[in-house]
Coordinates of N, CA, C and O in Angstrom, one line a residue:
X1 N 79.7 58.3 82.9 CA 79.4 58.9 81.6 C 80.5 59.9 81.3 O 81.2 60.5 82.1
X2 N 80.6 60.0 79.8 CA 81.8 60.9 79.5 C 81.1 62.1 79.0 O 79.9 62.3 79.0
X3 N 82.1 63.1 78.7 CA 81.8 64.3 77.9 C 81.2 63.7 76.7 O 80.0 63.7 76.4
X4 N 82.0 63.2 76.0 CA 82.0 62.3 74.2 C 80.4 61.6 74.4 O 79.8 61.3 73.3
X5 N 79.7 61.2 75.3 CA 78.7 60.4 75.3 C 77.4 61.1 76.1 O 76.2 60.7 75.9
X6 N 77.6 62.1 76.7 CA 76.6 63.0 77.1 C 75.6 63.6 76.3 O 75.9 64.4 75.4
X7 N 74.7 63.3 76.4 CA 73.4 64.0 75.8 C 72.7 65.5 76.1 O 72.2 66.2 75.2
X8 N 72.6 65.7 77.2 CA 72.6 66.9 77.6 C 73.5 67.8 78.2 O 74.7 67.5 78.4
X9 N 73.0 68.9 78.3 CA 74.2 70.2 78.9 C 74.2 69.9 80.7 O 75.0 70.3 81.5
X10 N 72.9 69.0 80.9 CA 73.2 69.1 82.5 C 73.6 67.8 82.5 O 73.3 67.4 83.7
X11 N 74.2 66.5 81.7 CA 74.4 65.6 81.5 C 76.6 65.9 81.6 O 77.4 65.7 82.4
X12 N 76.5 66.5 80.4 CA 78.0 67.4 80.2 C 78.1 67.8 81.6 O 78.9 67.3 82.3
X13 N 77.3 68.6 82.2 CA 78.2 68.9 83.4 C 78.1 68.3 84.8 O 78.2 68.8 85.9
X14 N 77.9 67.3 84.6 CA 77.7 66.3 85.6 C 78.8 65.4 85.3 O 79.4 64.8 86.3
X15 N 79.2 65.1 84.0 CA 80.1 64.3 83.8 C 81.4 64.7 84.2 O 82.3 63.8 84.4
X16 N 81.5 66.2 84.4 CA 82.5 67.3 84.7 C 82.8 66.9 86.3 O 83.9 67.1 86.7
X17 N 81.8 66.4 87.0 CA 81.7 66.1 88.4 C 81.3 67.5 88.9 O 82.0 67.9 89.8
X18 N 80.3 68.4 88.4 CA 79.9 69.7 88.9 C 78.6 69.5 89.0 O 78.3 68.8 88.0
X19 N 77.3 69.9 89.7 CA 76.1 70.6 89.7 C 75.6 71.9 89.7 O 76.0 72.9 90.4
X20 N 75.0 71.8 89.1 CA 74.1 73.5 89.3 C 73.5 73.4 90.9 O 72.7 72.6 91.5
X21 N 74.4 74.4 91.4 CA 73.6 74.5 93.2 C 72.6 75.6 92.8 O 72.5 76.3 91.8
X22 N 71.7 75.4 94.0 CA 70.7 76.4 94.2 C 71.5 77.8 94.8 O 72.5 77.9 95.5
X23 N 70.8 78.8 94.2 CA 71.1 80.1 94.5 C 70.1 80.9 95.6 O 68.8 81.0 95.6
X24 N 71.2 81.5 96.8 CA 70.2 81.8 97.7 C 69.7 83.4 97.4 O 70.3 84.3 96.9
X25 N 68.8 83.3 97.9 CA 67.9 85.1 97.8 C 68.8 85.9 98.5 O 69.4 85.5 99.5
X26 N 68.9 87.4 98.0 CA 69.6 88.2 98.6 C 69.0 89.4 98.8 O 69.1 90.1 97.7
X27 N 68.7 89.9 99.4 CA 68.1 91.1 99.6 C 68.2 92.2 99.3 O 67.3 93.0 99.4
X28 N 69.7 92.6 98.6 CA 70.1 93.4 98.0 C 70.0 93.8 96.4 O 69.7 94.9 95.9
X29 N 70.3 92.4 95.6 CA 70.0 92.0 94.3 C 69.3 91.1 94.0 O 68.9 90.4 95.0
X30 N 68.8 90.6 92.6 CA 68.5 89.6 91.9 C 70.2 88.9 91.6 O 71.3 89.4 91.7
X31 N 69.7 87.6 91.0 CA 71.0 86.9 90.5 C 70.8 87.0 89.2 O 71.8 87.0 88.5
X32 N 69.6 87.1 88.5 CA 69.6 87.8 87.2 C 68.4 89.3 86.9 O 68.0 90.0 87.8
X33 N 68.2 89.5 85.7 CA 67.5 90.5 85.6 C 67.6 90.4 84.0 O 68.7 90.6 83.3
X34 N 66.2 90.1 83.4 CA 65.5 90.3 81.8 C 65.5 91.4 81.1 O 64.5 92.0 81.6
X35 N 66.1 92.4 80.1 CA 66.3 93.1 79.6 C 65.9 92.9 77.8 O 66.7 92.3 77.0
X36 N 64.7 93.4 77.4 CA 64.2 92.9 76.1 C 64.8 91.3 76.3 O 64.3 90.9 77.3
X37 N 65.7 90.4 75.7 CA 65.9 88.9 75.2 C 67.2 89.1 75.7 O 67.7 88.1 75.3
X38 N 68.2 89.8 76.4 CA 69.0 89.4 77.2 C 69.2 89.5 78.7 O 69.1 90.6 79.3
X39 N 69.4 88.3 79.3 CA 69.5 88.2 80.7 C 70.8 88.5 81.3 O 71.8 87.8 80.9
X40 N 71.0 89.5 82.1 CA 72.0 90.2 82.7 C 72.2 89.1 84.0 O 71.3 88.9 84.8
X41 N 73.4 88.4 84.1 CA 73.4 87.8 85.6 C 74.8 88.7 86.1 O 75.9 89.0 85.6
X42 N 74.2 88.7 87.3 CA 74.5 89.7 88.8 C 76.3 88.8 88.6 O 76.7 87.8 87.9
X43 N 76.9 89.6 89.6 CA 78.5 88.9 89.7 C 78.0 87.9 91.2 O 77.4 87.9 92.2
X44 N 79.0 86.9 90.1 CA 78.6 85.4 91.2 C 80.0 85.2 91.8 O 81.1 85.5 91.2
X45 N 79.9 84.6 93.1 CA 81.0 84.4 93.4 C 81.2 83.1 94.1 O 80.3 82.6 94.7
X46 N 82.9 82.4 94.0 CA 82.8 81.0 93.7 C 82.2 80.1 95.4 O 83.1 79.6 96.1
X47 N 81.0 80.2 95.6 CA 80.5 79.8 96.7 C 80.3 78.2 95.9 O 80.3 78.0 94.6
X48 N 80.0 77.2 97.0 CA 79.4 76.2 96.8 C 79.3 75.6 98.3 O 80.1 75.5 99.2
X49 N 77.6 75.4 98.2 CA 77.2 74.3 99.2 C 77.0 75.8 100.4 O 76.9 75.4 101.6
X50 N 77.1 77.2 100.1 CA 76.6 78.3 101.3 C 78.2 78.4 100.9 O 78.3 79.3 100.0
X51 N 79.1 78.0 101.0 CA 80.3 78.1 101.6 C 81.2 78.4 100.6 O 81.2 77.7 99.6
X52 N 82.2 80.0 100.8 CA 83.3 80.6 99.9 C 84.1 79.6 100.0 O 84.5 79.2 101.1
X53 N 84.6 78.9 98.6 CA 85.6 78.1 98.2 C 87.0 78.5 98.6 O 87.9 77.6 98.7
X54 N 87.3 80.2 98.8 CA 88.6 80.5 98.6 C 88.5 82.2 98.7 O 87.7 83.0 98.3
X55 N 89.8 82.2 99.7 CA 90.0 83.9 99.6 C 91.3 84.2 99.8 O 92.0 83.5 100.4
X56 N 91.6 85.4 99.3 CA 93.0 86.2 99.2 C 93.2 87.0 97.0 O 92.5 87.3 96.0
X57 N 94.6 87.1 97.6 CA 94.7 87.7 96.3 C 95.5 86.5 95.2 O 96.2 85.7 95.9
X58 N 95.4 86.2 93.9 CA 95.9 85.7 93.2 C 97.5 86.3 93.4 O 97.7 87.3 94.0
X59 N 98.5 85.5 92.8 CA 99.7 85.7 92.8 C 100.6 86.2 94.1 O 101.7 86.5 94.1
X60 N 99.6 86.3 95.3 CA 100.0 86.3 96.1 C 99.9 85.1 97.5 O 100.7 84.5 98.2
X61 N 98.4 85.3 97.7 CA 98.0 84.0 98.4 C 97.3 82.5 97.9 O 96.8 81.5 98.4
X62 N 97.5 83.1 96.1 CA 96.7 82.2 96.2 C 97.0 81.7 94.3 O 96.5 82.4 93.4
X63 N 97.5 80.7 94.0 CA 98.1 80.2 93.2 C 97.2 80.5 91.4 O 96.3 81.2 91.3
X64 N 97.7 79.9 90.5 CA 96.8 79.9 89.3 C 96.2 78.7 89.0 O 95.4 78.7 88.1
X65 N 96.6 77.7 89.6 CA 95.3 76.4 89.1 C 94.2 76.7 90.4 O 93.0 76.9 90.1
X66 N 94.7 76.8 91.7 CA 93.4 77.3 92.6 C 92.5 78.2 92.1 O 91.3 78.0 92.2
X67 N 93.2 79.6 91.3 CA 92.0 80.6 91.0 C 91.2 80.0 89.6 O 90.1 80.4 89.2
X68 N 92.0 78.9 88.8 CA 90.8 78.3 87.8 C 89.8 77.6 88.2 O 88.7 77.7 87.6
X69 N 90.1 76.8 89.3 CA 89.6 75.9 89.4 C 88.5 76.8 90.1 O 87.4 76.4 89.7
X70 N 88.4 77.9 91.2 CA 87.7 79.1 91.9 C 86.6 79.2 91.0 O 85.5 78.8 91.3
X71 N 87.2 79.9 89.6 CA 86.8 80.4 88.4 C 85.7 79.5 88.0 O 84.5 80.0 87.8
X72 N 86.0 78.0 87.7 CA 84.9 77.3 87.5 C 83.9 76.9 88.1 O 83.0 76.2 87.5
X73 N 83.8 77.1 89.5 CA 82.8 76.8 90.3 C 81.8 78.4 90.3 O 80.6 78.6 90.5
X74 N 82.5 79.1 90.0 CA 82.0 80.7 89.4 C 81.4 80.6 88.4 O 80.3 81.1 88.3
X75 N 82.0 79.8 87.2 CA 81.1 80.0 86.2 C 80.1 78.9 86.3 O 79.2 79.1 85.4
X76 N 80.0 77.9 87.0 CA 78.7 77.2 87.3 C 77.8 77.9 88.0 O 76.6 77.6 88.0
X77 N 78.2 78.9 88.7 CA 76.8 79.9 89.6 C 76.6 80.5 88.7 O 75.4 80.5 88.6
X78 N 76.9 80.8 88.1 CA 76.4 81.8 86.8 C 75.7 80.8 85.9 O 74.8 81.3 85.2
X79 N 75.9 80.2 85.8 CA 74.8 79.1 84.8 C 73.5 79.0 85.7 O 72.4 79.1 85.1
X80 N 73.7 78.7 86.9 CA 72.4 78.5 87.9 C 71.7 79.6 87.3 O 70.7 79.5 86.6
X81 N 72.3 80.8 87.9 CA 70.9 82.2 87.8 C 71.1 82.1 86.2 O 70.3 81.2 86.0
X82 N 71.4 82.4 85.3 CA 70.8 81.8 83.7 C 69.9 80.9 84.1 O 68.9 81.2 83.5
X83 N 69.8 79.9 84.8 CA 68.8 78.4 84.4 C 67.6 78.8 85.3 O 66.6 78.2 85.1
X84 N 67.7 79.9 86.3 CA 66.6 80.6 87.2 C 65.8 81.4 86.2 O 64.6 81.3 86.1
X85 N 66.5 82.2 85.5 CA 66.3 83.1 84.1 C 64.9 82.3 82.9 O 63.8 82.5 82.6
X86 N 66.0 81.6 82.7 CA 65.1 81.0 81.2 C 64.7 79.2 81.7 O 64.1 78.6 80.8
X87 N 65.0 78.7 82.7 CA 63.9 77.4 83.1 C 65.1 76.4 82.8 O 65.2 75.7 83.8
X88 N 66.0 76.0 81.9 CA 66.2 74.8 81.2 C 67.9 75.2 80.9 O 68.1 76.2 80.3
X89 N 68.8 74.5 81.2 CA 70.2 74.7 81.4 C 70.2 74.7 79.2 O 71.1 75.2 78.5
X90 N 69.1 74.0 78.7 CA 69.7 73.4 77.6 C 68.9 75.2 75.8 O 68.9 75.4 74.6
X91 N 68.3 75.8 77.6 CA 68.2 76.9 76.8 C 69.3 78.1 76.7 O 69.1 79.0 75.9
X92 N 70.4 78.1 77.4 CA 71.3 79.0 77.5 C 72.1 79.3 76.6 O 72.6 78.4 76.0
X93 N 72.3 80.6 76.4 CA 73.5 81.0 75.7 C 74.2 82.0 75.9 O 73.8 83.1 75.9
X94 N 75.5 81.8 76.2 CA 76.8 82.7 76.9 C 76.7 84.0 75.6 O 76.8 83.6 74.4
X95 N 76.5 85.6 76.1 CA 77.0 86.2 75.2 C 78.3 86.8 75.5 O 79.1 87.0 74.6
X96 N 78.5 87.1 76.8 CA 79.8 87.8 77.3 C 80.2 87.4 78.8 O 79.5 87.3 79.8
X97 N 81.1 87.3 78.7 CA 81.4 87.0 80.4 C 82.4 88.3 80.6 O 82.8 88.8 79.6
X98 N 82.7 89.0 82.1 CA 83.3 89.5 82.6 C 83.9 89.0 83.9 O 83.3 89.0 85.0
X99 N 85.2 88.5 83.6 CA 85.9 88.0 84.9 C 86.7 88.5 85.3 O 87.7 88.6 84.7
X100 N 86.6 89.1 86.5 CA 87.4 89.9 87.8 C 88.3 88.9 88.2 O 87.9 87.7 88.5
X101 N 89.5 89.3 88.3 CA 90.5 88.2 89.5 C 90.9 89.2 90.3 O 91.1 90.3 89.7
X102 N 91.0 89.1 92.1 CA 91.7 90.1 92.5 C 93.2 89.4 92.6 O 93.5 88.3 92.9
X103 N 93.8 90.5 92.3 CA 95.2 89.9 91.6 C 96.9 91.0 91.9 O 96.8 92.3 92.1
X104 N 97.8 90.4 92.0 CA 99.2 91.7 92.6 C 99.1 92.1 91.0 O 99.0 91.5 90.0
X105 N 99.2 93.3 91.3 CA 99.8 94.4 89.6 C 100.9 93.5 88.8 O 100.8 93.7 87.6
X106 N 101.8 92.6 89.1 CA 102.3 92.1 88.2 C 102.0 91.0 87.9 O 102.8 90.5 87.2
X107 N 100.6 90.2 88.1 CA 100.2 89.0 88.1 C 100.2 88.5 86.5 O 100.8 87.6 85.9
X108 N 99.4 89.4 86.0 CA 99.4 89.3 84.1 C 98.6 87.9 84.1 O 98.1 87.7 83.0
X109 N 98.4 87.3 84.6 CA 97.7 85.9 84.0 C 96.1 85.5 84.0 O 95.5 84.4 83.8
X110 N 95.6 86.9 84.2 CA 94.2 87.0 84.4 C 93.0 86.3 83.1 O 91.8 86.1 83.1
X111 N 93.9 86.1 82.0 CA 92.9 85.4 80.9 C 93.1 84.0 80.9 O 92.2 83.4 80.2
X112 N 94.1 83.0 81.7 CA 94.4 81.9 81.9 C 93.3 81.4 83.2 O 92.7 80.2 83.3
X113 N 93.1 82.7 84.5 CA 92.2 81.8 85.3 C 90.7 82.1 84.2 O 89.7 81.4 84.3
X114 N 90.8 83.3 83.3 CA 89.2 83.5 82.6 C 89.0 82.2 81.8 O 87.9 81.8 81.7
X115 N 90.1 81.4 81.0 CA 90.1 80.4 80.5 C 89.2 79.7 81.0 O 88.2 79.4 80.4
X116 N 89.5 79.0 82.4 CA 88.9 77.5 83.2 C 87.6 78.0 82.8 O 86.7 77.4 82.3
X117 N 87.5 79.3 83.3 CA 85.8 79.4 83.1 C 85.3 79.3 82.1 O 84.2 78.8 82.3
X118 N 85.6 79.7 80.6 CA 85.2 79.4 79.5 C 85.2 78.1 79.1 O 84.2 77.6 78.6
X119 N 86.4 77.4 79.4 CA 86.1 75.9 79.6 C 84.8 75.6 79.3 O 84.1 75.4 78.3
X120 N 84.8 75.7 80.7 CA 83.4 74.8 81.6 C 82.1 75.2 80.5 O 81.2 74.5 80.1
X121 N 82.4 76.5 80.2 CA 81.2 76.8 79.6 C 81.1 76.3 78.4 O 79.9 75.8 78.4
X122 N 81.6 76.1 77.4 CA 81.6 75.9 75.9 C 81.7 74.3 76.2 O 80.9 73.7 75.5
X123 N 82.7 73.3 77.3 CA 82.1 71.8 76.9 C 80.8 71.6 77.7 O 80.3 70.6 77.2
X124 N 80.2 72.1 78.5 CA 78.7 72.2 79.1 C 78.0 72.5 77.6 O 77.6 71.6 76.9
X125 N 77.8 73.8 77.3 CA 77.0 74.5 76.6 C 77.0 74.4 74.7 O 76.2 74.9 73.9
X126 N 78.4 73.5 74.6 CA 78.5 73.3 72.8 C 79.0 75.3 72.5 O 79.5 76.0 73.3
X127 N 78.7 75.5 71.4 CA 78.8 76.5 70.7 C 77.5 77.5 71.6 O 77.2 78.6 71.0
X128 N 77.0 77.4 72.2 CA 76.4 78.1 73.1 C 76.9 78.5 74.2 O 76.3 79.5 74.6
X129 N 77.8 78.1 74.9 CA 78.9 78.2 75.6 C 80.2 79.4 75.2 O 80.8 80.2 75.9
X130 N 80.3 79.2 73.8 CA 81.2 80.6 73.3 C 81.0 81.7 73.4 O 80.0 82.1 72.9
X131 N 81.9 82.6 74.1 CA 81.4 84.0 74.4 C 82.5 85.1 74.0 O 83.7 85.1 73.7
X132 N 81.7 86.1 74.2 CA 82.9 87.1 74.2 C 83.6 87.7 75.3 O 82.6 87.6 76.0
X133 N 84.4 88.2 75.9 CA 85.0 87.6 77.4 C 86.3 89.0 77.7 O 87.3 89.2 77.1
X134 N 85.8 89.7 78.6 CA 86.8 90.2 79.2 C 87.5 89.8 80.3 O 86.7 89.3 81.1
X135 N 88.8 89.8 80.8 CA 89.2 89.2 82.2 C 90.1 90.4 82.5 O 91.1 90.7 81.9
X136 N 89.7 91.0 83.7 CA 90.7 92.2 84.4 C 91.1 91.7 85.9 O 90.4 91.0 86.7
X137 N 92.1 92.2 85.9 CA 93.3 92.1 87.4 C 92.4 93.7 88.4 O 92.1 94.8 88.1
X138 N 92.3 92.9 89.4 CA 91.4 94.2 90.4 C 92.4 94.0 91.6 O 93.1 93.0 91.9
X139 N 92.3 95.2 92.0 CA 92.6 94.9 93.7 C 92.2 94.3 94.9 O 92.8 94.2 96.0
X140 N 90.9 94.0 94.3 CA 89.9 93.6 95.4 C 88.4 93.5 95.3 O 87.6 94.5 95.3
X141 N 88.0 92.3 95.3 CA 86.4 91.7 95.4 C 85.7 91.3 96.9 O 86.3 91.0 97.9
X142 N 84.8 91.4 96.7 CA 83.5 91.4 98.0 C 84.1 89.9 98.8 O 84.8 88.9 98.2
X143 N 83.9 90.0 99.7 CA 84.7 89.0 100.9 C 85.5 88.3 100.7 O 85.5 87.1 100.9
X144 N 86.9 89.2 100.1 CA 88.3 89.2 99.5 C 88.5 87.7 99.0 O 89.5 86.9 99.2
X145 N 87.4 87.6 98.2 CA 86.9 86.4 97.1 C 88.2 86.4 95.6 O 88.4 87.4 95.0
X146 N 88.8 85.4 95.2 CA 89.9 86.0 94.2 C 89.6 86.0 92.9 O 90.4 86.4 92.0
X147 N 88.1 85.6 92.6 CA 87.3 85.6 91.2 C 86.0 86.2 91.4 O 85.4 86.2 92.5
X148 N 85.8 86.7 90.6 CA 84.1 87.0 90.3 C 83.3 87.3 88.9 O 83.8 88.2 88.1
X149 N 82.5 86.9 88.7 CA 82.0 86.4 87.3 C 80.8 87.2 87.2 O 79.9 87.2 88.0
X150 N 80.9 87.9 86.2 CA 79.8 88.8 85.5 C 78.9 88.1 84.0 O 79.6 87.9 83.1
X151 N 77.6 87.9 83.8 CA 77.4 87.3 82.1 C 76.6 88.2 81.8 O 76.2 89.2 82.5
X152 N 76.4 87.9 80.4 CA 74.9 87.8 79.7 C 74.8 86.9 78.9 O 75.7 86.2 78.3
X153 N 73.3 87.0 79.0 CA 72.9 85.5 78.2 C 71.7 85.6 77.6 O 70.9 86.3 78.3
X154 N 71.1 85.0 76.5 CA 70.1 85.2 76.1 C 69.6 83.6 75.8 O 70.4 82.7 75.5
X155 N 68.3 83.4 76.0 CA 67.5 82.3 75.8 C 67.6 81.8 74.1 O 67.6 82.6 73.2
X156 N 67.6 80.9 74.0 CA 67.4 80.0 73.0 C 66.4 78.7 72.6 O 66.5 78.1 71.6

């Protein structure tokens, strides 16, 4: 099945060769949290299958199609807890993302790995997928992970 012939949003991202993984319980946080009609999701990080995809720092250990490609497995966890949120992948709507790269001070390309992730999101999600989008260069993320993905989203 193509993008062009997909009918649904969990159809689109299947076509992508991606699934929504299950999100495991954490004892520390939720992966989302309901605020009047916007859902706040927790920073995800690009795990799949239990297991971190990738670590180090961008532009140093670790290239720019690796950290998009990082990025998009990021912004599919972040769709999960949205889809834990509101029940139904085809209820979501991206209002803002915040993408962390840890990245060397001269890296500068921190909106090209936030790109892949918008990607994913807007051909998944149509015009519900469009967001408004910060992407900042950090020194350093939780288990020296080189992406991490912050949303909100509100049900539709």
């Amino acid at each position: 099945m193509s993008l062009a012939t997909a009918d649904s949003a969990l159809d689109r991202l299947r076509a992508l060769g991606l699934d929504l993984p299950s999100l495991a319980d954490n004892p520390y946080f939720v992966h989302h949290r309901a605020v009047d009609s916007s859902i706040h999701i927790s920073g995800q990080l690009p795990y799949k299958d239990g297991v971190l995809l990738g670590t180090g720092i961008v532009g140093r250990d670790v290239g720019l199609e690796t950290a998009q490609d990082l990025a998009r497995h990021t912004a599919v966890n972040c769709l999960a807890a949205a889809v834990q949120a509101v029940g139904n992948l085809e209820r979501v709507r991206i209002v803002q993302m915040l993408v962390f790269v840890a990245s060397t001070p001269d890296f500068g390309l921190q909106s090209q790995v936030a790109n892949a992730a918008s990607e994913v999101l807007i051909e998944v999600l149509g015009d519900n997928g469009r967001h408004a989008r910060t992407a900042i260069g950090v020194a350093g993320l939780p288990l020296n992970t080189p992406v991490e993905i912050q949303m909100i989203c509100t049900a539709v």
